[in-house]
Amino acid sequence: MRKKILAANWKMNMTVGESDAFLDTFLMEVGEEPRVDIVIIPPFTALPRVSERLSDVQNIKLGAQNMHWEKPGAYTGEISSHHLRELFVRYVVLGHSERRNYFSETDAIVNKKVAAALEATLKPIVCIGETLAERDGGRVEKVLEMQLRGSLDGLTAKDLAEIIIAYEPVWAIGTGRTATPEQAQSAHAFIRETLATLWDRATADKVRIQYGGSVKPGNTTDLMRQPDIDGALVGGASLDPRGFAEIVKHTAALSE
Ligand code: PGA
């Protein structure tokens, strides 16, 4: 059984003060929920504060939204794995479609970041997903396979055990248009099959695959019920502590 993992991707939102207020409410609503793994992914500026607040909370881990692949050095404006480790960050989102679209991140760049994250014992949340044009053109599987091969190139089966994949169809991100549970399940099953082909069945069966794209309290249960959906990467709906707490509770209830 793969334990579900829910991550709050705050993107370029939430000041330090707002992060504090979020945690006041969220921790009260959710407390120590042992049935699911929870990851809070604030902007870099709020990492120290959120890290401090979570230091005595067992089941909620800290994530970052991006990192550079190099060790500390002359890379103005960038953050390295060393900076993240110092703040007790455990997960790092890599290859989010917004990074791919607005900052020209390619699979090759994502691959370098994944390797650097693993070397620093950070767990990468590797994002993949097709655009609407690719879906309409019948190229979903081709695109997903290419992104998996490119982003995860050179990784061992042991590395795979440290990785989370997030399937995020680009047309569903921030649009209010969620993939149906069937569409998402079919993509997730394909991703798992591809991992089994590229590595092996046992390795593929252990990898957790999150769905992302307009997840909200009202559609959580149907999505999380699918056999190959192992959690969610939540953007917009994760900014509301009560809404994200509901997503956690709906998901936890499925493990009863
Ligand atoms: P959304 O974003 O939930 O706002 O669609 C998801 C994501 O981009 O991770």
Coordinates of C-alpha atoms and ligand atoms in Angstrom, one line a residue:
M1 CA 0.0 0.0 0.0
R2 CA 1.3 3.4 -1.0
K3 CA 0.6 6.1 1.6
K4 CA -1.0 9.1 0.1
I5 CA 0.9 12.3 0.0
L6 CA -0.7 15.8 -0.2
A7 CA 1.4 18.8 -1.0
A8 CA 0.4 22.5 -0.8
N9 CA 2.2 24.4 -3.6
W10 CA 1.8 28.0 -2.6
K11 CA 3.6 29.3 -5.8
M12 CA 4.4 33.0 -5.7
N13 CA 1.9 33.6 -2.9
M14 CA 2.0 34.0 0.9
T15 CA 4.1 36.4 2.9
V16 CA 5.7 35.3 6.1
G17 CA 2.8 36.8 8.1
E18 CA 0.3 35.0 5.9
S19 CA 2.1 31.7 6.2
D20 CA 1.9 32.1 10.0
A21 CA -1.8 32.7 9.9
F22 CA -2.3 29.7 7.6
L23 CA -0.5 27.4 10.0
D24 CA -2.4 28.7 13.0
T25 CA -5.6 27.5 11.3
F26 CA -4.3 24.5 9.5
L27 CA -2.6 22.9 12.5
M28 CA -5.7 23.4 14.5
E29 CA -7.9 21.8 11.8
V30 CA -5.6 18.9 11.0
G31 CA -3.3 18.3 13.9
E32 CA -1.2 15.1 13.6
E33 CA -2.9 13.2 10.8
P34 CA -0.9 10.0 10.6
R35 CA -2.8 8.4 7.7
V36 CA -1.4 10.7 5.0
D37 CA 1.8 12.5 4.4
I38 CA 1.5 16.3 4.2
V39 CA 4.0 18.7 2.6
I40 CA 3.9 22.5 2.8
I41 CA 5.7 24.2 0.0
P42 CA 6.0 28.0 0.6
P43 CA 8.0 30.5 -1.4
F44 CA 11.6 30.7 -0.4
T45 CA 11.1 33.8 1.8
A46 CA 8.7 32.0 4.1
L47 CA 10.8 28.7 4.4
P48 CA 12.6 29.7 7.6
R49 CA 9.4 30.6 9.4
V50 CA 7.4 27.6 8.3
S51 CA 10.4 25.4 9.1
E52 CA 10.4 26.7 12.6
R53 CA 6.7 26.2 13.0
L54 CA 6.8 22.6 11.8
S55 CA 9.9 21.6 13.8
D56 CA 7.8 19.8 16.4
V57 CA 5.1 18.6 14.0
Q58 CA 5.7 14.9 13.1
N59 CA 3.7 14.4 10.0
I60 CA 4.0 17.7 8.1
K61 CA 7.2 18.2 6.1
L62 CA 8.6 21.2 4.3
G63 CA 9.1 21.5 0.6
A64 CA 10.7 24.0 -1.8
Q65 CA 9.4 25.1 -5.2
N66 CA 12.6 24.9 -7.1
M67 CA 16.4 24.8 -6.7
H68 CA 19.5 25.1 -8.8
W69 CA 21.6 22.1 -9.7
E70 CA 24.9 23.6 -8.7
K71 CA 26.6 23.7 -5.3
P72 CA 26.8 27.2 -3.8
G73 CA 28.6 29.6 -6.2
A74 CA 28.2 32.6 -8.5
Y75 CA 24.6 32.1 -9.6
T76 CA 22.8 35.4 -8.8
G77 CA 19.2 34.9 -7.8
E78 CA 19.4 31.1 -7.4
I79 CA 19.0 28.8 -4.4
S80 CA 21.0 25.6 -3.9
S81 CA 20.3 22.3 -2.1
H82 CA 22.6 23.5 0.7
H83 CA 20.3 26.4 1.4
L84 CA 17.3 24.1 1.5
R85 CA 19.0 21.5 3.7
E86 CA 19.9 24.1 6.3
L87 CA 16.2 24.9 6.7
F88 CA 15.2 21.2 7.0
V89 CA 13.5 21.2 3.7
R90 CA 12.7 17.5 2.7
Y91 CA 11.0 17.8 -0.7
V92 CA 11.7 19.9 -3.8
V93 CA 9.3 20.5 -6.7
L94 CA 11.2 20.2 -10.0
G95 CA 10.0 20.7 -13.5
H96 CA 6.7 22.3 -12.7
S97 CA 5.0 23.3 -15.9
E98 CA 5.2 27.0 -14.9
R99 CA 9.0 26.6 -14.7
R100 CA 9.0 24.8 -18.0
N101 CA 6.8 27.4 -19.7
Y102 CA 7.9 30.7 -18.3
F103 CA 11.5 29.9 -17.5
S104 CA 12.4 27.5 -20.3
E105 CA 13.2 24.5 -18.2
T106 CA 13.8 21.5 -20.3
D107 CA 13.8 17.8 -19.3
A108 CA 17.6 18.0 -19.4
I109 CA 17.7 20.8 -16.9
V110 CA 15.1 19.0 -14.7
N111 CA 17.3 15.9 -14.9
K112 CA 20.3 17.8 -13.6
K113 CA 18.2 19.2 -10.7
V114 CA 16.8 15.8 -9.9
A115 CA 20.3 14.4 -9.6
A116 CA 21.5 17.3 -7.4
A117 CA 18.5 17.0 -5.2
L118 CA 19.0 13.2 -4.7
E119 CA 22.7 13.8 -3.9
A120 CA 21.6 16.2 -1.2
T121 CA 19.1 13.7 0.1
L122 CA 16.1 15.9 -0.9
K123 CA 13.1 14.1 -2.3
P124 CA 12.2 15.5 -5.7
I125 CA 8.6 15.9 -6.7
V126 CA 9.1 15.7 -10.5
C127 CA 6.2 17.3 -12.5
I128 CA 5.2 16.1 -15.9
G129 CA 2.0 16.6 -18.0
E130 CA 0.7 17.4 -21.4
T131 CA -0.7 20.6 -22.9
L132 CA -4.2 20.8 -24.3
A133 CA -2.9 20.8 -27.9
E134 CA -0.9 17.6 -27.1
R135 CA -4.0 15.9 -25.6
D136 CA -6.2 17.0 -28.5
G137 CA -3.5 15.7 -30.9
G138 CA -3.6 12.3 -29.2
R139 CA 0.0 12.6 -27.9
V140 CA -0.5 12.3 -24.2
E141 CA 1.4 9.0 -23.8
K142 CA 4.2 10.1 -26.1
V143 CA 4.7 13.3 -24.2
L144 CA 4.6 11.7 -20.7
E145 CA 7.1 9.0 -21.8
M146 CA 9.5 11.6 -23.2
Q147 CA 9.3 13.7 -20.1
L148 CA 9.8 10.6 -17.8
R149 CA 12.8 9.4 -19.9
G150 CA 14.4 12.9 -20.0
S151 CA 13.8 14.0 -16.4
L152 CA 14.7 10.7 -14.8
D153 CA 17.6 9.7 -17.1
G154 CA 20.4 7.9 -15.3
L155 CA 18.6 7.2 -12.1
T156 CA 18.8 3.8 -10.3
A157 CA 16.0 1.8 -8.9
K158 CA 17.2 3.0 -5.5
D159 CA 16.9 6.6 -6.6
L160 CA 13.4 6.0 -7.8
A161 CA 12.4 5.0 -4.3
E162 CA 13.1 8.6 -3.2
I163 CA 11.1 10.3 -6.0
I164 CA 7.5 11.5 -6.2
I165 CA 6.0 12.0 -9.6
A166 CA 3.3 14.6 -10.1
Y167 CA 1.1 14.2 -13.1
E168 CA -0.2 17.7 -13.9
P169 CA -2.0 18.1 -17.2
V170 CA -1.1 21.7 -18.1
W171 CA -4.7 22.5 -19.2
A172 CA -6.0 21.7 -15.7
I173 CA -3.6 23.9 -13.7
G174 CA -5.2 26.9 -12.3
T175 CA -8.0 26.7 -14.8
G176 CA -10.7 25.2 -12.6
R177 CA -10.8 22.4 -15.2
T178 CA -9.9 19.2 -13.5
A179 CA -9.1 16.0 -15.3
T180 CA -11.8 13.5 -14.8
P181 CA -10.9 10.7 -12.3
E182 CA -10.8 8.3 -15.4
Q183 CA -8.5 10.6 -17.4
A184 CA -6.2 11.0 -14.5
Q185 CA -6.2 7.3 -13.6
S186 CA -5.4 6.3 -17.2
A187 CA -2.4 8.7 -17.3
H188 CA -1.2 7.5 -13.9
A189 CA -1.5 3.9 -14.9
F190 CA 0.5 4.7 -18.1
I191 CA 3.2 6.5 -16.0
R192 CA 3.5 3.4 -13.8
E193 CA 3.7 1.1 -16.7
T194 CA 6.4 3.2 -18.2
L195 CA 8.4 3.2 -15.0
A196 CA 8.0 -0.6 -14.9
T197 CA 9.4 -0.8 -18.4
L198 CA 12.3 1.6 -17.8
W199 CA 13.2 0.1 -14.4
D200 CA 11.1 -2.9 -13.0
R201 CA 7.7 -3.7 -11.7
A202 CA 8.5 -3.7 -8.0
T203 CA 10.2 -0.3 -8.3
A204 CA 7.3 1.1 -10.3
D205 CA 4.8 -0.2 -7.8
K206 CA 6.4 1.7 -5.0
V207 CA 6.6 5.1 -6.6
R208 CA 4.0 7.6 -5.5
I209 CA 2.3 9.5 -8.3
Q210 CA 0.4 12.7 -7.3
Y211 CA -2.3 14.3 -9.4
G212 CA -2.3 18.1 -9.8
G213 CA -4.6 20.5 -11.6
S214 CA -7.5 22.2 -9.9
V215 CA -7.8 19.8 -7.0
K216 CA -10.3 21.1 -4.5
P217 CA -12.2 19.7 -1.5
G218 CA -15.2 18.8 -3.8
N219 CA -13.3 16.6 -6.3
T220 CA -10.7 15.1 -3.9
T221 CA -12.4 11.9 -3.0
D222 CA -13.2 10.8 -6.5
L223 CA -9.6 11.4 -7.6
M224 CA -7.9 9.9 -4.6
R225 CA -10.0 6.8 -4.9
Q226 CA -8.3 5.8 -8.1
P227 CA -5.9 2.9 -7.7
D228 CA -2.8 4.7 -9.2
I229 CA -3.4 8.1 -7.7
D230 CA -1.3 8.4 -4.6
G231 CA -1.9 12.0 -3.6
A232 CA -2.2 15.5 -4.9
L233 CA -0.1 18.5 -5.6
V234 CA -2.5 21.4 -4.8
G235 CA -2.0 25.0 -5.9
G236 CA -4.9 27.5 -5.6
A237 CA -7.0 25.4 -3.1
S238 CA -4.0 25.0 -0.8
L239 CA -3.9 28.8 0.0
D240 CA -7.0 28.4 2.1
P241 CA -6.1 26.5 5.3
R242 CA -9.6 25.2 5.8
G243 CA -9.9 24.1 2.2
F244 CA -6.5 22.3 2.3
A245 CA -7.5 20.7 5.6
E246 CA -10.7 19.4 4.0
I247 CA -8.6 17.9 1.2
V248 CA -6.4 16.2 3.8
K249 CA -9.4 14.9 5.7
H250 CA -11.2 13.5 2.6
T251 CA -8.0 11.7 1.6
A252 CA -7.3 10.4 5.1
A253 CA -10.9 9.0 5.3
L254 CA -10.2 6.8 2.3
S255 CA -7.6 4.8 4.2
E256 CA -10.2 3.7 6.8
Ligands
PGA1 P1 -3.8 24.3 -9.1 O1 -2.3 24.2 -9.3 O2 -4.3 23.4 -8.0 O3 -4.0 25.8 -8.8 O4 -4.5 24.0 -10.4 C1 -1.7 22.9 -9.2 C2 -0.2 23.0 -9.4 O5 0.2 23.8 -10.3 O6 0.6 22.4 -8.7

